[in-house]
Amino acid sequence: MVDDRKLAVLRAIVEDYVSTREPVGSKALVERHTLGVSPATVRNDMAALEEEGFIAQPHTSAGRVPTDKGYRLFVDRMVSVRSLTTPERRAISSFLDGAVDVDDVVQRSVRLLAQMTRQVAIVQYPTLSRSTVRHVELVVMSPSRLLVVLITSTGRVEQRVVELPEPVSDLLVADLRARLNTATLGQRLPEAAERVGELIGAVPEADRRTVAVLLGALVEAFSDDRSDERVLVGGTANLARFGADFDRSMRPLLEALEEHVVLLKLLGEATDASAVTVRIGAEVPYEELSATSVVASGYGPEGDALATLGIVGPTRMDYPGTIAAVRAVARYVGRALTDE
Amino acid sequence: MVDDRKLAVLRAIVEDYVSTREPVGSKALVERHTLGVSPATVRNDMAALEEEGFIAQPHTSAGRVPTDKGYRLFVDRMVSVRSLTTPERRAISSFLDGAVDVDDVVQRSVRLLAQMTRQVAIVQYPTLSRSTVRHVELVVMSPSRLLVVLITSTGRVEQRVVELPEPVSDLLVADLRARLNTATLGQRLPEAAERVGELIGAVPEADRRTVAVLLGALVEAFSDDRSDERVLVGGTANLARFGADFDRSMRPLLEALEEHVVLLKLLGEATDASAVTVRIGAEVPYEELSATSVVASGYGPEGDALATLGIVGPTRMDYPGTIAAVRAVARYVGRALTDE
DNA sequence: GACTGGCACTCACCCGTACGGAGTGCCAGG
DNA sequence: CCTGGCACTCCGTACGGGTGAGTGCCAGTC
């Protein structure tokens, strides 16, 4: 039903519409692309494409516009992700390499993404629960006050001061420190939290009450997921290019950008660090955002998905370019985090 | 020259224009306000006001619109800041009281401010250099690694791990800890940094080299002013109400909102925690933002200006309401920070 | 002298109409 | 199966007159 030439026509329509923002007609199409057929033939193909819901007419006797379904087909069947040029790669890595800590990496990424795609960029902070334990430190501040420090694979430092019901000996602390590190090193935080819970069995009966408090604090530090909800948004100024369809598409988007929980849902679950997800129009899980698309990707060191980043923009966007940009930034951010 | 009735006319024009967004004419004015005179008289006053540059006509035979100078006069001479009603106060304090830490206070404030004023709200994080030392802690992690913890009056915790060139004795650390705290407690950070520098003299010759490294890290923690540049923006969705004058006023504003340095300059120096500053149109230090006004105030515990917060909006805004809101939020945020 | 009512004038805005252009669907012929 | 031709639809724009809100000015009144 959808033969090669119809696909070519759809591709041409999508490309023209994205660049001109205007419904595209059969005549203009054959002029700008080398389809090798006459406008009349293109019209027939268009009628067929419309029949199947890939394109639509804003009104009778107007050109055609791709539908969500049309973009979907375009993205699925026709986007051969171009790899970036060497200068582009170099620009990205030099931009990210200057980062001094995790926060800085995230900030730079969001800027970079916004700049490259000319869309609104969203970067989720590396999820605590997906990162692993690099080091656990117990520090005696006073006989009954202990400082618990957790350093994760992404370089994040979490710390807690614990007030103990009874004093603990340095010996016990040293013992615990050693046990904790061997038990949790390299583990993901949720599993590490379980291991920590199990350690209570190895403690002398007399100290259990005190140690339980201490371990409790540590488990809490492990499972503190406030950072899961943190995202950074950038490139809002690119919204200005939305222009006319203001109240319809822009207002809800601006509202969504303030609700970080919404944004996280938009980005979706990070599945695989190398897979770019594209959600188009109605596929986006918010009705108000039915005129927007989301292009997202997981990212993380060594292809291990730590968190998600992506962009939000009008359904009418340059998918090949955007997908390439998101994929590239995700990859380089992953790399930058590993080097930390 | 500008007698009472002319002021009344100006006030009426400002109020009507703010609420209707349309040039206001003499007839409509006498209908909606009780000025006690006829339209013709109002017209004469209007001509005088226009002569002096307080109002202007978009085109001949149109109503009048306040100029920047007109708003300025309105704000200076006619805004009697209404105090908030008891329910309003209660709402504010209950909203802020739920905050758990400094970050949370700032986040809640920005939301509150955006909601109350229906404008874009900006809150600067409490400036480190203006807060005081609550506690300094030195913790031995291993013979040659020391953890330095600084807790400020606003509840912010800064920490550094210092690698020492040589091991230090617990005794020396205990001594330093005591000296540090007596020397810096309650001091503002910049002064505290100086005191710390002076301490080196009291240290035995043999330890100086090592201690210098340690004190250096502490001074750095004291003077780390990254937080000075941190601001939080909220209520961007309120920009949608700008509506028509899109590219002229909105795009530059959206761009400015991404540049935190620009925002800090917009908010201006916090002078006094109780003084609300109003910058109107061309008074704003950026040409692109000549269609916007900024209402800002310092805030801090006990009236001591720690940092600044405020809103940005169109010159056509409800100044009395906005000023009241900014003042109130600044006051309550200051209080909320003291309670931490 | 200050205020008022009246009057002529000026524009922006809102139609209704007309028209050109781009685009479509359909059909007959190669 | 493709193509050229043709009639039709409808958007966008331009033009023109009518309407209404608003102004400035002036002569009259308290």
Coordinates of N, CA and C (backbone and C1' of nucleotides) in Angstrom, one line a residue, chain C residues 7-29:
Chain C
dC7 P -24.1 71.5 19.0 O5' -22.8 71.6 18.0 C5' -22.0 72.8 18.0 C4' -20.7 72.5 17.3 C3' -20.8 71.4 16.2 O3' -20.1 71.9 15.0 C1' -19.1 70.9 17.7
dA8 P -20.5 71.3 13.6 O5' -19.1 71.2 12.9 C5' -18.1 72.2 13.2 C4' -16.8 71.6 13.1 C3' -16.6 70.6 12.0 O3' -15.3 70.9 11.4 C1' -16.0 69.6 14.0
dC9 P -14.9 70.2 10.1 O5' -13.7 69.2 10.6 C5' -12.8 69.7 11.6 C4' -11.9 68.6 12.0 C3' -11.6 67.5 11.0 O3' -10.2 67.3 10.9 C1' -12.4 66.5 13.0
dT10 P -9.6 66.4 9.8 O5' -9.0 65.2 10.7 C5' -8.4 65.5 12.0 C4' -8.1 64.2 12.7 C3' -7.6 63.1 11.8 O3' -6.6 62.4 12.4 C1' -9.4 62.3 13.1
dC11 P -5.2 62.1 11.6 O5' -5.2 60.6 11.3 C5' -6.4 59.9 11.4 C4' -6.4 59.0 12.7 C3' -6.2 57.5 12.3 O3' -5.5 56.9 13.3 C1' -8.4 57.9 13.1
dA12 P -4.7 55.5 12.9 O5' -5.6 54.4 13.5 C5' -5.4 54.0 14.9 C4' -6.6 53.2 15.4 C3' -6.6 51.8 14.9 O3' -6.9 51.0 15.9 C1' -8.6 52.9 14.2
dC13 P -6.8 49.4 15.7 O5' -8.4 49.1 15.4 C5' -9.4 49.5 16.3 C4' -10.7 49.0 15.7 C3' -10.7 47.7 15.1 O3' -11.7 46.9 15.6 C1' -11.7 49.2 13.6
dC14 P -11.8 45.3 15.3 O5' -13.3 45.3 14.5 C5' -14.3 46.3 14.9 C4' -15.4 46.2 13.9 C3' -15.5 44.9 13.2 O3' -16.9 44.6 13.1 C1' -15.2 46.5 11.6
dC15 P -17.3 43.1 12.8 O5' -16.7 42.8 11.4 C5' -17.5 42.2 10.3 C4' -18.3 43.2 9.6 C3' -18.8 42.8 8.2 O3' -20.2 42.8 8.2 C1' -17.5 44.8 8.1
dG16 P -20.9 41.6 7.3 O5' -20.7 42.2 5.8 C5' -21.4 43.3 5.4 C4' -21.0 43.6 4.0 C3' -21.0 42.4 3.0 O3' -21.7 42.8 1.9 C1' -18.8 43.4 3.1
dT17 P -21.9 41.7 0.7 O5' -20.7 42.1 -0.3 C5' -20.5 43.5 -0.7 C4' -19.3 43.6 -1.6 C3' -19.2 42.4 -2.6 O3' -19.1 43.0 -3.9 C1' -17.1 42.8 -1.5
dA18 P -19.2 42.0 -5.2 O5' -17.8 42.3 -5.9 C5' -17.0 43.4 -5.5 C4' -15.6 43.2 -5.9 C3' -15.3 42.2 -7.0 O3' -14.4 42.6 -7.9 C1' -14.1 41.7 -5.0
dC19 P -14.1 41.8 -9.2 O5' -12.7 41.2 -8.9 C5' -11.7 42.1 -8.4 C4' -10.4 41.3 -8.1 C3' -10.2 40.1 -9.1 O3' -8.8 40.1 -9.3 C1' -10.2 39.3 -6.9
dG20 P -8.2 39.6 -10.8 O5' -6.8 39.0 -10.4 C5' -6.0 39.7 -9.5 C4' -5.2 38.7 -8.6 C3' -4.6 37.5 -9.4 O3' -3.3 37.3 -9.0 C1' -6.0 36.7 -7.6
dG21 P -2.4 36.3 -9.8 O5' -2.1 35.2 -8.7 C5' -2.0 35.6 -7.4 C4' -1.9 34.3 -6.5 C3' -1.3 33.1 -7.3 O3' -0.5 32.4 -6.3 C1' -3.5 32.6 -6.6
dA22 P 0.6 31.5 -6.9 O5' 0.5 30.3 -5.9 C5' 0.1 30.5 -4.5 C4' -0.7 29.3 -4.0 C3' -0.2 28.0 -4.6 O3' 0.0 27.1 -3.5 C1' -2.5 28.2 -5.0
dG23 P 0.7 25.7 -3.7 O5' -0.5 24.7 -3.7 C5' -1.4 24.7 -2.5 C4' -2.6 24.0 -2.9 C3' -2.4 22.7 -3.7 O3' -2.6 21.5 -2.8 C1' -4.2 23.9 -4.6
dT24 P -2.5 20.1 -3.4 O5' -4.0 19.6 -3.6 C5' -5.0 20.0 -2.6 C4' -6.4 19.8 -3.2 C3' -6.5 18.4 -3.8 O3' -7.4 17.6 -3.1 C1' -7.3 20.1 -5.3
dG25 P -7.4 16.0 -3.4 O5' -8.7 15.8 -4.4 C5' -9.8 16.6 -4.3 C4' -10.8 16.3 -5.4 C3' -10.8 14.8 -5.9 O3' -12.1 14.4 -6.1 C1' -10.2 16.3 -7.6
dC26 P -12.4 12.9 -6.6 O5' -12.6 13.1 -8.2 C5' -13.4 14.2 -8.7 C4' -13.3 14.2 -10.2 C3' -13.2 12.9 -10.9 O3' -14.1 12.9 -12.0 C1' -11.4 14.2 -11.6
dC27 P -14.6 11.5 -12.6 O5' -14.4 11.8 -14.2 C5' -14.4 13.1 -14.6 C4' -13.6 13.2 -15.9 C3' -13.5 11.9 -16.7 O3' -13.5 12.1 -18.1 C1' -11.3 12.7 -16.3
dA28 P -14.2 10.9 -19.0 O5' -13.4 11.2 -20.4 C5' -13.2 12.5 -20.8 C4' -11.8 12.6 -21.4 C3' -11.5 11.4 -22.4 O3' -10.8 11.9 -23.5 C1' -9.8 11.5 -20.7
dG29 P -10.7 11.1 -24.8 O5' -9.1 11.0 -25.0 C5' -8.3 12.2 -25.1 C4' -6.9 11.9 -24.8 C3' -6.3 10.8 -25.7 O3' -5.0 11.1 -26.1 C1' -5.9 10.3 -23.4

